[in-house]
């Protein structure tokens, strides 16, 4: 069948080339935005007298009918149409006759697709932000329930200093709050309307781009028509935001995987978010966390694909840009799916404070506090560091920990040691002494919880 754009050519395209060219199989997901955009366009054409008011009303009614029928399933996408834009216009013309052919006045698919994509993505940003909030709530809940649990804090994955598990969890809350902010910024820059840029140069009709933009909930319009149709920065930016979200989920996943290993046993995931092995009866595998970690690579790939597609593209529209949607849609779907499983996985995760404490007691993570003790008694830090190191080495040789050495043992290293040393190296005390702003003390954790909750309110 000849295309709607037949004229200059026969409009008959080789069937394999036609499939190759077609995007309706994936851009059909923007049908609501496409139709809503077209309704605003028809209204603007009517308001400006470019078509009659009666024609505008007919178009709007017709478009509403198509929207209803697609929503109810009465109308199905015709995959032989090139894209969603052509499909809607074709059905409209079939239903309304010649009036339907007036809809595309003072418009091009180039500004239309840019409009649809911005409208679609801003909705997804809102939904994804909501999912991030759900995860933040789960983190806050766990932080509150495990406020006093002590774990080793790690650097180089070696036990370093005692921290509160809640403090550790709240580090992820800070990351996710930044993600929310980034998405908000991205949405703000995205929320300007390209419609009315037309093919690339604007139009000779007396259109009102502001009217159309306002009706569609935009904060403004793209000020250069060439930029309006060729800009996909909003996709790049969104994919960068998503990549950062996924990087955070991936780091968190990695820790959850470690924590639920037999070696750590700091947490136990709910059966609902783990799987078994087909051969090893004892297994409880953290597949969901592993998949979130794994899918991070996909989203980075989507960002790289988008940047690479745009690189070197001359202005203005080029068909290469049709590749934007699959990358962005894949990332949207992936991020949503990961967040949907991640939040309840964290929410239902059972913590094992006894095991955390056991780990905290055996790694000499209070050695810094031992050195600080000597410093407070007047010894220069570097000397105190050296003596504490020697004491740790001796403990390792003798199978002891700092808490089980005798006062005499301590005094054989320095006469600055008194019996208050034991209080100084008590793990809870080590944590509670870290009162610096943002440190690991209970008071600091409570402040952080309040901050996150306030941001979520
Ligand atoms: N399906 C196209 C896309 O996704 C719509 C724009 C087509 N414009 C054109 N001049 N062929 O980019």
Coordinates of C-alpha atoms and ligand atoms in Angstrom, one line a residue:
X1 CA 0.0 0.0 0.0
X2 CA 1.2 3.5 -0.8
X3 CA 2.3 5.7 2.2
X4 CA 0.4 8.8 3.3
X5 CA 3.4 10.7 2.1
X6 CA 3.2 9.3 -1.4
X7 CA 3.6 12.0 -4.0
X8 CA 7.3 12.8 -4.7
X9 CA 7.8 9.0 -4.8
X10 CA 5.4 6.2 -5.4
X11 CA 5.2 5.7 -1.7
X12 CA 5.7 2.0 -2.1
X13 CA 8.5 0.7 0.0
X14 CA 10.2 -2.7 -0.2
X15 CA 8.7 -4.8 2.6
X16 CA 12.0 -5.5 4.4
X17 CA 13.0 -1.8 4.1
X18 CA 9.5 -0.9 5.4
X19 CA 10.0 -3.1 8.5
X20 CA 13.4 -1.7 9.0
X21 CA 12.1 1.8 8.9
X22 CA 9.1 1.3 11.1
X23 CA 9.0 2.4 14.7
X24 CA 5.4 1.7 15.6
X25 CA 6.2 -1.5 17.4
X26 CA 7.9 0.5 20.2
X27 CA 6.7 4.1 19.8
X28 CA 3.1 2.9 20.2
X29 CA 3.7 3.2 23.9
X30 CA 3.5 7.0 23.5
X31 CA 0.0 6.9 22.0
X32 CA -1.6 8.9 24.9
X33 CA 0.9 11.6 24.6
X34 CA 0.6 11.7 20.8
X35 CA -3.1 12.0 20.9
X36 CA -3.1 14.5 23.8
X37 CA -0.6 16.6 21.9
X38 CA -2.7 16.4 18.7
X39 CA -5.7 17.6 20.6
X40 CA -3.8 20.7 21.9
X41 CA -2.6 21.3 18.4
X42 CA -6.1 21.1 16.9
X43 CA -7.3 23.5 19.6
X44 CA -4.6 25.9 18.8
X45 CA -5.3 25.8 15.1
X46 CA -9.0 26.5 15.9
X47 CA -8.2 29.3 18.3
X48 CA -5.9 31.0 15.8
X49 CA -8.4 30.6 13.0
X50 CA -6.0 28.5 10.9
X51 CA -8.9 25.9 10.8
X52 CA -12.5 26.7 11.8
X53 CA -13.6 26.2 15.4
X54 CA -16.0 23.5 14.2
X55 CA -13.2 21.6 12.5
X56 CA -11.1 21.9 15.6
X57 CA -13.9 20.5 17.7
X58 CA -14.5 17.6 15.2
X59 CA -10.8 16.8 15.3
X60 CA -10.7 16.9 19.1
X61 CA -13.7 14.6 19.3
X62 CA -12.3 12.2 16.8
X63 CA -9.0 12.1 18.7
X64 CA -10.8 11.5 21.9
X65 CA -12.6 8.6 20.3
X66 CA -9.3 7.1 19.1
X67 CA -7.9 7.5 22.6
X68 CA -10.9 5.8 24.2
X69 CA -10.9 3.0 21.7
X70 CA -7.1 2.3 22.2
X71 CA -7.6 2.4 26.0
X72 CA -10.4 0.0 25.9
X73 CA -8.8 -2.3 23.4
X74 CA -11.5 -1.8 20.8
X75 CA -8.9 -0.4 18.4
X76 CA -5.5 -2.1 17.8
X77 CA -2.3 -0.7 16.5
X78 CA -1.8 -1.3 12.8
X79 CA 1.8 -2.4 12.7
X80 CA 2.0 -1.7 9.0
X81 CA 1.9 2.0 9.8
X82 CA 5.3 3.7 9.9
X83 CA 5.0 5.1 13.4
X84 CA 2.4 6.1 16.0
X85 CA 2.0 9.5 14.5
X86 CA 1.0 8.1 11.1
X87 CA -1.2 5.6 12.7
X88 CA -3.3 8.1 14.6
X89 CA -3.6 10.4 11.6
X90 CA -4.6 7.5 9.4
X91 CA -7.3 6.3 11.8
X92 CA -8.5 9.9 12.3
X93 CA -8.8 10.4 8.5
X94 CA -10.6 7.1 8.1
X95 CA -13.1 8.1 10.7
X96 CA -13.5 11.8 9.9
X97 CA -12.8 12.0 6.2
X98 CA -11.1 15.2 4.8
X99 CA -11.2 17.1 8.1
X100 CA -8.8 14.5 9.5
X101 CA -6.3 15.6 6.9
X102 CA -6.2 19.1 8.4
X103 CA -4.6 18.0 11.7
X104 CA -1.1 18.1 10.4
X105 CA -1.3 21.7 9.4
X106 CA 1.6 23.8 10.8
X107 CA 3.3 20.7 12.3
X108 CA 5.8 18.0 11.3
X109 CA 6.5 14.6 12.7
X110 CA 9.8 16.1 13.7
X111 CA 8.4 18.4 16.3
X112 CA 5.6 15.9 17.1
X113 CA 7.9 13.1 18.1
X114 CA 10.1 15.5 20.2
X115 CA 6.9 16.6 21.9
X116 CA 5.6 13.1 22.6
X117 CA 8.9 11.9 24.0
X118 CA 9.2 14.8 26.4
X119 CA 5.6 14.3 27.6
X120 CA 6.1 10.6 28.0
X121 CA 9.4 10.9 29.8
X122 CA 8.3 13.6 32.3
X123 CA 5.5 11.2 33.4
X124 CA 8.0 8.4 33.8
X125 CA 10.3 10.6 35.8
X126 CA 7.4 11.3 38.2
X127 CA 6.7 7.6 38.5
X128 CA 10.3 6.6 39.0
X129 CA 10.8 9.4 41.6
X130 CA 7.9 7.8 43.5
X131 CA 9.6 4.4 43.4
X132 CA 12.8 6.0 44.7
X133 CA 10.8 7.5 47.6
X134 CA 9.5 4.0 48.4
X135 CA 13.0 2.7 48.6
X136 CA 14.0 5.6 50.8
X137 CA 11.1 4.7 53.2
X138 CA 12.4 1.2 53.4
X139 CA 15.9 2.4 54.2
X140 CA 14.6 4.7 56.9
X141 CA 12.5 2.0 58.4
X142 CA 15.6 -0.4 58.6
X143 CA 17.7 2.4 60.0
X144 CA 15.2 3.1 62.7
X145 CA 14.8 -0.5 63.6
X146 CA 18.5 -1.1 63.7
X147 CA 19.5 2.2 65.1
X148 CA 21.9 0.8 67.7
X149 CA 23.4 -2.2 65.8
X150 CA 27.1 -2.0 65.6
X151 CA 29.0 -3.3 62.5
X152 CA 32.5 -3.0 61.3
X153 CA 32.9 -0.2 58.8
X154 CA 35.2 -1.2 56.0
X155 CA 37.8 0.4 53.8
X156 CA 39.5 -1.8 51.2
X157 CA 36.9 -4.3 52.4
X158 CA 39.1 -4.7 55.5
X159 CA 37.5 -4.0 58.9
X160 CA 38.3 -0.4 59.7
X161 CA 36.3 1.3 62.5
X162 CA 33.0 0.5 64.3
X163 CA 30.0 2.2 62.9
X164 CA 26.2 1.9 63.3
X165 CA 24.5 -0.2 60.7
X166 CA 21.9 2.5 60.5
X167 CA 24.6 5.0 59.6
X168 CA 25.8 2.7 56.8
X169 CA 22.3 2.4 55.4
X170 CA 21.7 6.1 55.5
X171 CA 24.7 6.7 53.2
X172 CA 22.4 5.1 50.6
X173 CA 19.6 7.4 51.5
X174 CA 21.8 10.4 50.8
X175 CA 22.7 9.0 47.4
X176 CA 19.0 8.4 46.5
X177 CA 18.0 11.9 47.7
X178 CA 20.6 13.3 45.3
X179 CA 19.1 11.1 42.6
X180 CA 15.7 12.6 43.3
X181 CA 17.2 16.0 42.9
X182 CA 18.9 15.2 39.7
X183 CA 15.7 13.8 38.2
X184 CA 13.9 17.0 39.3
X185 CA 16.5 19.1 37.6
X186 CA 16.3 16.9 34.5
X187 CA 12.5 17.2 34.4
X188 CA 12.7 21.0 34.7
X189 CA 15.0 21.3 31.7
X190 CA 13.0 18.7 29.7
X191 CA 9.7 20.5 30.3
X192 CA 9.8 23.0 27.4
X193 CA 7.7 22.4 24.3
X194 CA 9.2 21.8 20.9
X195 CA 5.9 21.8 19.1
X196 CA 5.5 24.5 16.5
X197 CA 9.2 24.1 15.5
X198 CA 7.6 22.2 12.6
X199 CA 10.1 20.4 10.3
X200 CA 13.0 22.6 11.4
X201 CA 12.4 26.2 10.3
X202 CA 9.1 27.2 12.0
X203 CA 6.0 27.9 9.9
X204 CA 4.3 30.6 7.9
X205 CA 1.0 30.1 9.7
X206 CA 0.1 32.4 12.6
X207 CA 0.5 29.8 15.3
X208 CA 0.6 30.3 19.1
X209 CA 3.2 28.0 20.5
X210 CA 2.8 29.3 24.0
X211 CA -0.9 28.4 24.0
X212 CA -0.2 24.9 22.9
X213 CA 2.7 24.5 25.4
X214 CA 0.6 25.8 28.3
X215 CA -2.3 23.5 27.5
X216 CA 0.1 20.6 27.6
X217 CA 1.6 21.5 31.0
X218 CA 5.0 22.8 29.7
X219 CA 6.8 25.7 31.5
X220 CA 7.9 27.3 28.2
X221 CA 8.9 26.5 24.6
X222 CA 12.1 25.6 22.8
X223 CA 13.3 29.0 21.6
X224 CA 15.1 27.8 18.4
X225 CA 13.1 25.7 16.0
X226 CA 16.2 23.8 14.8
X227 CA 17.1 23.0 18.3
X228 CA 13.5 22.1 19.0
X229 CA 13.6 19.2 16.6
X230 CA 17.2 18.1 16.9
X231 CA 17.7 18.3 20.7
X232 CA 17.9 15.0 22.5
X233 CA 19.9 16.4 25.5
X234 CA 16.9 15.5 27.7
X235 CA 17.4 11.9 26.8
X236 CA 21.1 11.9 27.5
X237 CA 20.5 13.7 30.8
X238 CA 17.8 11.3 31.9
X239 CA 19.9 8.3 30.9
X240 CA 22.8 9.8 32.9
X241 CA 20.4 10.2 35.9
X242 CA 19.2 6.6 35.5
X243 CA 22.8 5.3 35.2
X244 CA 23.6 7.0 38.5
X245 CA 20.5 5.5 40.2
X246 CA 21.6 2.1 38.9
X247 CA 25.2 2.6 40.1
X248 CA 23.8 3.2 43.5
X249 CA 21.5 0.2 43.4
X250 CA 24.4 -1.9 42.2
X251 CA 26.7 -0.9 45.1
X252 CA 23.8 -1.5 47.5
X253 CA 23.2 -4.9 45.8
X254 CA 26.8 -5.9 46.2
X255 CA 26.7 -5.2 49.9
X256 CA 23.4 -7.0 50.4
X257 CA 24.9 -10.0 48.5
X258 CA 28.0 -9.9 50.8
X259 CA 25.9 -9.4 54.0
X260 CA 23.7 -12.3 53.2
X261 CA 26.6 -14.6 52.5
X262 CA 27.5 -17.4 54.9
X263 CA 30.7 -15.6 55.7
X264 CA 29.0 -12.4 56.9
X265 CA 25.5 -13.3 57.9
X266 CA 24.6 -9.7 58.7
X267 CA 21.2 -10.0 57.0
X268 CA 18.8 -12.6 55.8
X269 CA 16.7 -11.8 52.8
X270 CA 13.1 -12.8 52.8
X271 CA 12.2 -16.0 50.9
X272 CA 10.1 -13.8 48.6
X273 CA 13.3 -12.1 47.2
X274 CA 15.6 -15.1 46.9
X275 CA 15.7 -18.3 44.9
X276 CA 16.9 -21.8 45.5
X277 CA 19.4 -23.9 43.5
X278 CA 18.2 -26.7 41.3
X279 CA 20.9 -29.0 42.6
X280 CA 22.3 -27.7 46.0
X281 CA 19.5 -28.1 48.6
X282 CA 21.1 -25.6 51.1
X283 CA 21.2 -22.6 48.7
X284 CA 19.3 -19.3 49.2
X285 CA 20.5 -17.1 46.4
X286 CA 20.2 -13.3 46.3
X287 CA 19.2 -13.3 42.6
X288 CA 17.2 -10.0 42.8
X289 CA 20.2 -8.1 44.1
X290 CA 22.4 -9.8 41.5
X291 CA 20.1 -8.9 38.7
X292 CA 19.9 -5.2 39.8
X293 CA 23.7 -5.2 39.8
X294 CA 23.8 -6.9 36.4
X295 CA 21.2 -4.7 34.8
X296 CA 23.2 -1.7 35.7
X297 CA 25.4 -2.5 32.7
X298 CA 22.3 -2.4 30.4
X299 CA 21.4 1.1 31.5
X300 CA 25.0 2.3 31.0
X301 CA 24.8 0.8 27.6
X302 CA 21.6 2.7 26.8
X303 CA 23.4 6.0 27.8
X304 CA 26.4 5.1 25.6
X305 CA 24.1 4.2 22.7
X306 CA 22.3 7.5 23.0
X307 CA 25.4 9.6 23.1
X308 CA 26.9 7.6 20.2
X309 CA 23.8 8.0 18.1
X310 CA 23.9 11.8 18.5
X311 CA 27.6 12.2 18.0
X312 CA 28.3 13.8 14.6
X313 CA 24.7 14.2 13.6
X314 CA 24.2 17.2 11.5
X315 CA 21.3 19.5 12.2
X316 CA 18.4 19.2 12.2
X317 CA 16.3 16.0 12.3
X318 CA 17.9 12.7 11.0
X319 CA 16.3 9.3 11.1
X320 CA 19.1 8.1 13.3
X321 CA 17.2 9.9 16.1
X322 CA 14.5 7.3 15.9
X323 CA 17.0 5.1 17.8
X324 CA 16.5 7.4 20.9
X325 CA 13.3 5.7 22.0
X326 CA 14.4 2.1 22.4
X327 CA 17.4 3.1 24.4
X328 CA 15.4 5.4 26.7
X329 CA 12.4 3.0 27.0
X330 CA 14.7 0.1 27.9
X331 CA 16.3 2.2 30.6
X332 CA 12.9 3.4 31.9
X333 CA 11.7 -0.2 32.1
X334 CA 14.9 -1.5 33.7
X335 CA 15.1 1.2 36.4
X336 CA 11.4 0.8 37.2
X337 CA 11.7 -3.0 37.5
X338 CA 14.8 -2.8 39.7
X339 CA 13.3 -0.3 42.0
X340 CA 10.0 -2.2 42.3
X341 CA 11.9 -5.3 43.5
X342 CA 14.6 -3.4 45.5
X343 CA 12.3 -1.5 47.9
X344 CA 10.4 -4.5 49.3
X345 CA 13.6 -6.5 49.3
X346 CA 15.2 -4.0 51.6
X347 CA 11.9 -3.5 53.5
X348 CA 11.6 -7.2 54.3
X349 CA 15.3 -7.9 54.9
X350 CA 15.9 -9.4 58.3
X351 CA 19.0 -8.1 60.1
X352 CA 21.2 -10.1 62.4
X353 CA 22.6 -7.6 65.0
X354 CA 24.3 -10.4 67.0
X355 CA 26.4 -11.4 64.0
X356 CA 27.2 -7.8 63.2
X357 CA 28.4 -7.4 66.7
X358 CA 30.5 -10.5 66.6
X359 CA 32.2 -9.3 63.5
X360 CA 32.8 -5.9 65.1
X361 CA 34.4 -7.5 68.1
X362 CA 37.1 -9.4 66.3
X363 CA 38.7 -7.1 63.8
X364 CA 40.6 -4.7 66.0
X365 CA 38.3 -1.9 64.7
X366 CA 38.9 0.0 67.9
X367 CA 42.6 0.3 67.3
X368 CA 42.2 3.9 66.2
X369 CA 40.5 4.6 69.5
X370 CA 43.3 3.0 71.4
X371 CA 45.8 5.3 69.7
X372 CA 43.5 8.3 70.3
X373 CA 43.4 7.4 74.0
X374 CA 47.2 7.8 74.2
X375 CA 47.1 11.0 72.3
X376 CA 44.5 12.4 74.7
X377 CA 47.0 11.5 77.5
X378 CA 49.7 13.5 75.9
X379 CA 51.5 11.2 73.4
X380 CA 52.1 12.4 69.8
X381 CA 49.7 10.7 67.4
X382 CA 52.4 8.9 65.3
X383 CA 54.0 7.4 68.4
X384 CA 50.6 6.3 69.7
X385 CA 49.8 4.8 66.3
X386 CA 53.0 2.8 66.4
X387 CA 52.4 1.4 70.0
X388 CA 48.8 0.5 69.1
X389 CA 50.0 -1.3 66.1
X390 CA 52.5 -3.3 68.2
X391 CA 49.7 -4.2 70.7
X392 CA 47.4 -5.4 67.8
X393 CA 50.3 -7.5 66.5
X394 CA 50.7 -9.1 69.9
X395 CA 47.0 -9.8 70.2
X396 CA 47.1 -11.6 66.8
X397 CA 50.1 -13.6 67.9
X398 CA 48.4 -14.6 71.2
X399 CA 44.9 -15.0 69.8
X400 CA 43.5 -12.2 71.9
X401 CA 41.6 -9.0 71.2
X402 CA 42.2 -5.5 72.7
X403 CA 39.4 -6.0 75.2
X404 CA 41.0 -9.2 76.7
X405 CA 44.5 -7.8 77.3
X406 CA 45.2 -7.1 81.0
X407 CA 46.0 -3.6 82.3
X408 CA 49.6 -4.8 83.1
X409 CA 49.9 -5.9 79.4
X410 CA 49.0 -2.4 78.4
X411 CA 51.2 -0.7 80.9
X412 CA 54.2 -2.7 79.6
X413 CA 53.9 -0.6 76.4
X414 CA 53.3 2.8 78.1
X415 CA 52.7 4.0 81.6
X416 CA 50.1 6.4 80.2
X417 CA 47.6 3.4 80.2
X418 CA 45.2 3.4 83.1
X419 CA 42.1 1.3 83.7
X420 CA 39.9 3.8 81.8
X421 CA 41.5 2.4 78.6
X422 CA 38.8 -0.4 78.6
X423 CA 36.0 2.1 78.6
X424 CA 37.8 4.0 75.7
X425 CA 37.9 0.9 73.5
X426 CA 34.4 -0.3 74.2
X427 CA 32.7 -0.5 70.8
X428 CA 29.5 1.3 71.8
X429 CA 31.6 4.1 73.3
X430 CA 33.8 4.3 70.2
X431 CA 30.6 4.9 68.1
X432 CA 29.1 7.3 70.6
X433 CA 32.2 9.4 70.7
X434 CA 32.1 10.1 67.0
X435 CA 30.0 13.2 67.5
X436 CA 31.4 15.2 64.6
X437 CA 28.7 16.4 62.3
X438 CA 27.7 13.5 60.0
X439 CA 29.6 11.0 62.1
X440 CA 28.3 7.6 63.3
X441 CA 27.0 8.5 66.7
X442 CA 23.3 7.6 67.5
X443 CA 22.5 11.4 67.8
X444 CA 23.9 11.9 64.3
X445 CA 22.0 9.0 62.9
X446 CA 18.8 10.4 64.4
X447 CA 19.5 13.7 62.8
X448 CA 20.0 12.0 59.5
X449 CA 16.8 10.0 59.8
X450 CA 14.9 13.2 60.6
X451 CA 16.4 14.9 57.5
X452 CA 15.5 12.1 55.2
X453 CA 12.0 11.9 56.5
X454 CA 11.6 15.7 56.1
X455 CA 12.7 15.4 52.5
X456 CA 10.2 12.6 51.9
X457 CA 7.3 14.5 53.5
Ligands
LIG1 N1 9.4 7.7 13.9 C1 10.1 8.9 13.8 C2 11.1 9.0 14.9 O1 10.9 8.2 15.9 C3 9.2 10.1 13.8 C4 9.8 11.2 13.1 C5 9.9 11.0 11.6 N2 10.2 12.1 10.9 C6 10.6 12.0 9.7 N3 11.0 13.1 9.1 N4 10.8 10.9 9.1 O2 12.0 9.7 15.0

